[in-house]
Structures are given as structure tokens and as C-alpha cells.
Short mmCIF file of C-alpha atoms in Angstrom, two decimals:
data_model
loop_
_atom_site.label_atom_id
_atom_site.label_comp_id
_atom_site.label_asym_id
_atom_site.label_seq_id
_atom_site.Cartn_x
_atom_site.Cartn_y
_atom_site.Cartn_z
CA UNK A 1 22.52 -4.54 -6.41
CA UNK A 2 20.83 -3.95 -3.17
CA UNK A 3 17.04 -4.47 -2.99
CA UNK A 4 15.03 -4.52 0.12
CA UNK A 5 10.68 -4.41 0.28
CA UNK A 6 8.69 -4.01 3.41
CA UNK A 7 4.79 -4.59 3.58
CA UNK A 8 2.22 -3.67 5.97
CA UNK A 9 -1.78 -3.69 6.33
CA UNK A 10 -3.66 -0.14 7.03
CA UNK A 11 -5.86 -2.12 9.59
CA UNK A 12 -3.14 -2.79 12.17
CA UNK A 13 -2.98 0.97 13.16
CA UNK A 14 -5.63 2.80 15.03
CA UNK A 15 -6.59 6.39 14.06
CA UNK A 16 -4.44 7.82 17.13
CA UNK A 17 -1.41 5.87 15.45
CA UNK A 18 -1.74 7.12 12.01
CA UNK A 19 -1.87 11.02 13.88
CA UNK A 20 1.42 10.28 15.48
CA UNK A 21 3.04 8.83 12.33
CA UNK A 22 1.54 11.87 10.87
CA UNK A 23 4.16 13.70 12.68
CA UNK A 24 7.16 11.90 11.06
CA UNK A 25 5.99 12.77 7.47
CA UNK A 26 7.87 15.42 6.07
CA UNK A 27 5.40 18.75 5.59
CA UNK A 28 4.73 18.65 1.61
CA UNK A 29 3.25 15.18 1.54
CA UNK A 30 1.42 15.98 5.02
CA UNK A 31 -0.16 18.74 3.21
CA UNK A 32 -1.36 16.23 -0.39
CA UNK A 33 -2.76 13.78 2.43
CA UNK A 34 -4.91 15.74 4.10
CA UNK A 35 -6.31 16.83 0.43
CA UNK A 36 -7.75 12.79 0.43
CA UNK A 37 -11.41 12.28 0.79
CA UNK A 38 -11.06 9.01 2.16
CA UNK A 39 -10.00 7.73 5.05
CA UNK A 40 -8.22 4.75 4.11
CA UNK A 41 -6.70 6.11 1.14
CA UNK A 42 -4.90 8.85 3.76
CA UNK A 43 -3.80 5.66 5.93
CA UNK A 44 -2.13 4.29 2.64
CA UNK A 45 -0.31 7.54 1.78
CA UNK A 46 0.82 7.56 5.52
CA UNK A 47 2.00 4.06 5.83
CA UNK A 48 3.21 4.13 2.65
CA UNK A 49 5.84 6.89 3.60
CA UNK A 50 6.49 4.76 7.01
CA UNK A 51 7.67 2.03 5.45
CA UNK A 52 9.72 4.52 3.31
CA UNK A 53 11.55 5.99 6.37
CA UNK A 54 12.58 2.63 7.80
CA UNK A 55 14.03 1.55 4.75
CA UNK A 56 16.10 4.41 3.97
CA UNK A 57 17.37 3.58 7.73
CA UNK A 58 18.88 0.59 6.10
CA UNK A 59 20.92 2.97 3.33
CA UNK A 60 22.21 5.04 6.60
CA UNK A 61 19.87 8.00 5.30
CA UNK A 62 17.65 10.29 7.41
CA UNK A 63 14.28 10.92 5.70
CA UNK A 64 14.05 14.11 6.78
CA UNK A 65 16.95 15.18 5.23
CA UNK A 66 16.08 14.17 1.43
CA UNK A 67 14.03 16.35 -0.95
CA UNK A 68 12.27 14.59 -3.35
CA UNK A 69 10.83 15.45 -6.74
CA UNK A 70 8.85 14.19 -9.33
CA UNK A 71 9.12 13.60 -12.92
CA UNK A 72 6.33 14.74 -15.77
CA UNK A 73 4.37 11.49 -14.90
CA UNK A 74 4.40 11.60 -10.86
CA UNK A 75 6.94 9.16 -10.33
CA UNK A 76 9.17 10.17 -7.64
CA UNK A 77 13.24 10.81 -7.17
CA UNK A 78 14.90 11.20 -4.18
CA UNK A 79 17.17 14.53 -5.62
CA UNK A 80 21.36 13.72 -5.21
CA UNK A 81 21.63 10.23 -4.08
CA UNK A 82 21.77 7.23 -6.04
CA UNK A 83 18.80 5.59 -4.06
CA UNK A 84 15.49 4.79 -5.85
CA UNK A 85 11.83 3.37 -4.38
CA UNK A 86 8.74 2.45 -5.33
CA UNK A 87 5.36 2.56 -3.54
CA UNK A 88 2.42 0.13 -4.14
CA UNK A 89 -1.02 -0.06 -2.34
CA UNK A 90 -3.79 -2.38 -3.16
CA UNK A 91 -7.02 -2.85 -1.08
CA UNK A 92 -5.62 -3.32 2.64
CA UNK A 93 -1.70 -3.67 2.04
CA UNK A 94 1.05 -0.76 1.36
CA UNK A 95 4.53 -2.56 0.33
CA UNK A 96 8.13 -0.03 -0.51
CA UNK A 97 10.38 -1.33 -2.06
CA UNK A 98 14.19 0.50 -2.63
CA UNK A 99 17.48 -0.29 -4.24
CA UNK A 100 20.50 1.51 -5.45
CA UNK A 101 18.77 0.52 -9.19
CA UNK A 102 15.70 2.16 -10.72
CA UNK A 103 13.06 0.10 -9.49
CA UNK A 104 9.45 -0.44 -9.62
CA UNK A 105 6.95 -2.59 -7.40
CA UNK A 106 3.05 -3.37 -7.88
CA UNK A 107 1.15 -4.99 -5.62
CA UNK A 108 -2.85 -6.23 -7.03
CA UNK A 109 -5.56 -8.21 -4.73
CA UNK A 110 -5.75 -11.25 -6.54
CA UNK A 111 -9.85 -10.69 -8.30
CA UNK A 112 -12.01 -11.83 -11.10
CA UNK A 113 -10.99 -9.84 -14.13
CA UNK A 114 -13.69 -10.21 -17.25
CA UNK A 115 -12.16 -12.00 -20.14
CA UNK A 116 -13.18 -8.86 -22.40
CA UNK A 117 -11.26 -6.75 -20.87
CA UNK A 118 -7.73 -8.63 -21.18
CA UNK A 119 -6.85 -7.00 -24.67
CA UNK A 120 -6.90 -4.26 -22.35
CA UNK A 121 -3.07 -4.53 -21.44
CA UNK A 122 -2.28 -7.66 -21.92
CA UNK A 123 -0.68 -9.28 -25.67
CA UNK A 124 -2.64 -12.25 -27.44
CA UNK A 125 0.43 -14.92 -26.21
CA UNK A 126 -0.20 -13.14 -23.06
CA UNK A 127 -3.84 -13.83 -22.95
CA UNK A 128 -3.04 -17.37 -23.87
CA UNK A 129 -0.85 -17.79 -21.09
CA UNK A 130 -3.83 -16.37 -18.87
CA UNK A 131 -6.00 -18.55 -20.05
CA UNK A 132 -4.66 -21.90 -20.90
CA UNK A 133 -5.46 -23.25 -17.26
CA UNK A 134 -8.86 -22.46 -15.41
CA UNK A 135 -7.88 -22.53 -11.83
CA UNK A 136 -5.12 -20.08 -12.52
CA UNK A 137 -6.80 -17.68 -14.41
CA UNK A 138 -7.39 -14.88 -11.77
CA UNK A 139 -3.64 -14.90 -10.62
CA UNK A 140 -2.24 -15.33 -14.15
CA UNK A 141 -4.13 -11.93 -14.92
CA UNK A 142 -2.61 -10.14 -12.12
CA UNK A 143 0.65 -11.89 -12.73
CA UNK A 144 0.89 -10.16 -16.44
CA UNK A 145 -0.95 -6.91 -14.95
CA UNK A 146 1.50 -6.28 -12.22
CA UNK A 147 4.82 -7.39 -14.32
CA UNK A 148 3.67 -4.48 -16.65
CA UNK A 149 2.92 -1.96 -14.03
CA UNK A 150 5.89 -2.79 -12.30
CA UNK A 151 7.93 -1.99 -15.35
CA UNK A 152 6.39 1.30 -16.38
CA UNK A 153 6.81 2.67 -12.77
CA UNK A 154 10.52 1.84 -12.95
CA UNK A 155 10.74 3.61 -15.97
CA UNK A 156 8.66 6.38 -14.74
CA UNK A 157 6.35 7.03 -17.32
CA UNK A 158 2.49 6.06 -17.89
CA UNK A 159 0.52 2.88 -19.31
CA UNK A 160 -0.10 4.18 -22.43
CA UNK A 161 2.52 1.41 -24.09
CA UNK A 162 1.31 -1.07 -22.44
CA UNK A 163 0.19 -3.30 -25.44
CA UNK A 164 3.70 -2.53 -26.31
CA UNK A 165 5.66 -4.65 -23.90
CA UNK A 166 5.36 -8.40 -23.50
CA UNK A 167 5.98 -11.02 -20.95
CA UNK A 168 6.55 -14.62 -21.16
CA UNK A 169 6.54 -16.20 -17.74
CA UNK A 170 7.74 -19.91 -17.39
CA UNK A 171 8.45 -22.14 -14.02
CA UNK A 172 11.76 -20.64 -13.42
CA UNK A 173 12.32 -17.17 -15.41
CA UNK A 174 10.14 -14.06 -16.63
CA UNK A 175 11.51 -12.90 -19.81
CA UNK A 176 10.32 -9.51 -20.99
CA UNK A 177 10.36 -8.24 -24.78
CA UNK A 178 12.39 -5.02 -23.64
CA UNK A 179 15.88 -5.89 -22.23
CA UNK A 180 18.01 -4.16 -19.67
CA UNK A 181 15.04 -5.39 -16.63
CA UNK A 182 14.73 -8.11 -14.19
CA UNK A 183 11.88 -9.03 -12.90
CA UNK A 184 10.80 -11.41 -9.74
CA UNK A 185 7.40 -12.26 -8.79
CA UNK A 186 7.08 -12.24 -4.92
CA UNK A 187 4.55 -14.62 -3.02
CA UNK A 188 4.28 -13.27 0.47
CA UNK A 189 1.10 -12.17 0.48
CA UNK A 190 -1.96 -14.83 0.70
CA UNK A 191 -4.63 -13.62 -2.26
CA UNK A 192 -2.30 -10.66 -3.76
CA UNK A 193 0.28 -10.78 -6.78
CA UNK A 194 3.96 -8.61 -5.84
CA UNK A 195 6.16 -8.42 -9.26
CA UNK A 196 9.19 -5.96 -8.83
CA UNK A 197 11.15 -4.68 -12.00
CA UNK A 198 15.03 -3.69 -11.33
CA UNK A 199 17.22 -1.90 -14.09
CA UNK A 200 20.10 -4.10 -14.63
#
């Protein structure tokens, strides 16, 4: 299995740069950006396909030259090659991740979450594992959150099970109560959560 992520930040790119990178983007998605009210939600659609294009350079595949598609629930599939990626943007940073496995990759700012709203998405072992140590609470929410989002964006369908799959996260493994996944947590970022979920 082959798995490679790249992350940037929207702020290190001036107006004039996102215009020329712009350019690189293949007409279709040009066309849903300029649809987006807001500014920085165009700069992480842009950079988002950026970091796209210089990882398929690693798989020896010109972006321009793919045709992607999307299933009933948005995700998308490169069409006719056995590559798969996953785009994540939260607050500032964009991250890509791609493999030659379905894949999926969520990236959260690290944030107060309400205790109410944890039977949201997350189980009741769950919500004891979130809460069974104070000074970890925030990043034990967006540990759970992202693990889950992860895994229903390499599936490619929507949140709507999301009660329905559980995590158990010790120091050195993340089991999941639906086999066939792997999952890492990534720690790159300071103040944000990365969890990537890879079909086996």
C-alpha cells in the first residue's frame, strides 16, 4: 500500500498566486469555484486541487489527463485508474491525501465542543473515552470526530450512521467496530487533529 498526504495553509499565497494556480485547475472545478461566496473558501477549493496535482506527480500521472466523477454522495473517483484521494480543509489548512487503497482523510481545528452535543456522533464508551481526562477533552473530541469522518469519506457515503460505528483508541492502536480499515492519527499540525482511514 502506497499512501502519501501533503498539507498547506491558504494564508501563504497572495491573491495574484491563487489566479495563476487558477490556471492549472482543470475547467469543471474552475467553473464550481468561482460559484463560492467566500473568498477563503475559493482559496481552499484551489489549494486543495494543488496539492492534488503534485501528488498524482508522485503516481507518474498528469492531472490534466484524468476525468473524475462523483458518486451519489459527492465523493470523488478518479475514472480508470486504481488511484484514490481524499481532500480535507479546516479553518486555515487544506491537506490530500492519495493511495492505491480507498482512502479517506479529515482534518478538524482542535475547539471547545459542548458536552451536549457529544451523543451527537459519538457512542457512550466513546464519550467516556472523551471525557475521562479534563485536559484532553477538546482533542479527544476531535480525535473520535475525525476517525469517523475519515471513515465515511473512504467509504463514500454520508454521516447518517455515524452512531453506528465505534472507535476504541488506546496508546498504540485504534480499533474500529467495522473491520476491513486502518486507521492512523497524524500529529503534524500544532492545534488540529489528522486521522486517515485506508481499506485494507
Amino acid at each position: 500500500m502506497y499512501v502519501r498526504i501533503l498539507y498547506d495553509n491558504i494564508n501563504h499565497y497572495s491573491q495574484e498566486e491563487y489566479n495563476e494556480f487558477l490556471k492549472l485547475i482543470r475547467q469543471d472545478k474552475r467553473e464550481r469555484i468561482a460559484k463560492i461566496l467566500r473568498k477563503e473558501d475559493q482559496y481552499r477549493s484551489i489549494l486543495g486541487e494543488i496539492l492534488l496535482i503534485k501528488l498524482l506527480k508522485e503516481f507518474n500521472i498528469e492531472y490534466n489527463s484524468i476525468h473524475i466523477t462523483t458518486n451519489q454522495y459527492g465523493k470523488p473517483y478518479i475514472q480508470d485508474l486504481d488511484v484514490y484521494y481524499s481532500i480535507s480543509h479546516s479553518h486555515e489548512y487544506v491537506i490530500c491525501a492519495i493511495s492505491n487503497k480507498e482512502i479517506g482523510i479529515d482534518i478538524e481545528k482542535i475547539r471547545h465542543i459542548a458536552p451536549v452535543t457529544l451523543k451527537q456522533y459519538a457512542t457512550t464508551n466513546e464519550i467516556e473515552y472523551i471525557t475521562s481526562i479534563d485536559k484532553l477533552y477538546e482533542r479527544r473530541c476531535f480525535e473520535i470526530f475525525t476517525l469517523k469522518e475519515s471513515y465515511f469519506k473512504c467509504m463514500g457515503c454520508d454521516l447518517r450512521e455515524i452512531l453506528n460505528v465505534e472507535f476504541h483508541i488506546s496508546d498504540d492502536s485504534i480499533q474500529c467496530s467495522h473491520t476491513g480499515y486502518s486507521f492512523n492519527l497524524v500529529d503534524t499540525i500544532d492545534g488540529y487533529v489528522i486521522a486517515i482511514c485506508e481499506m485494507m
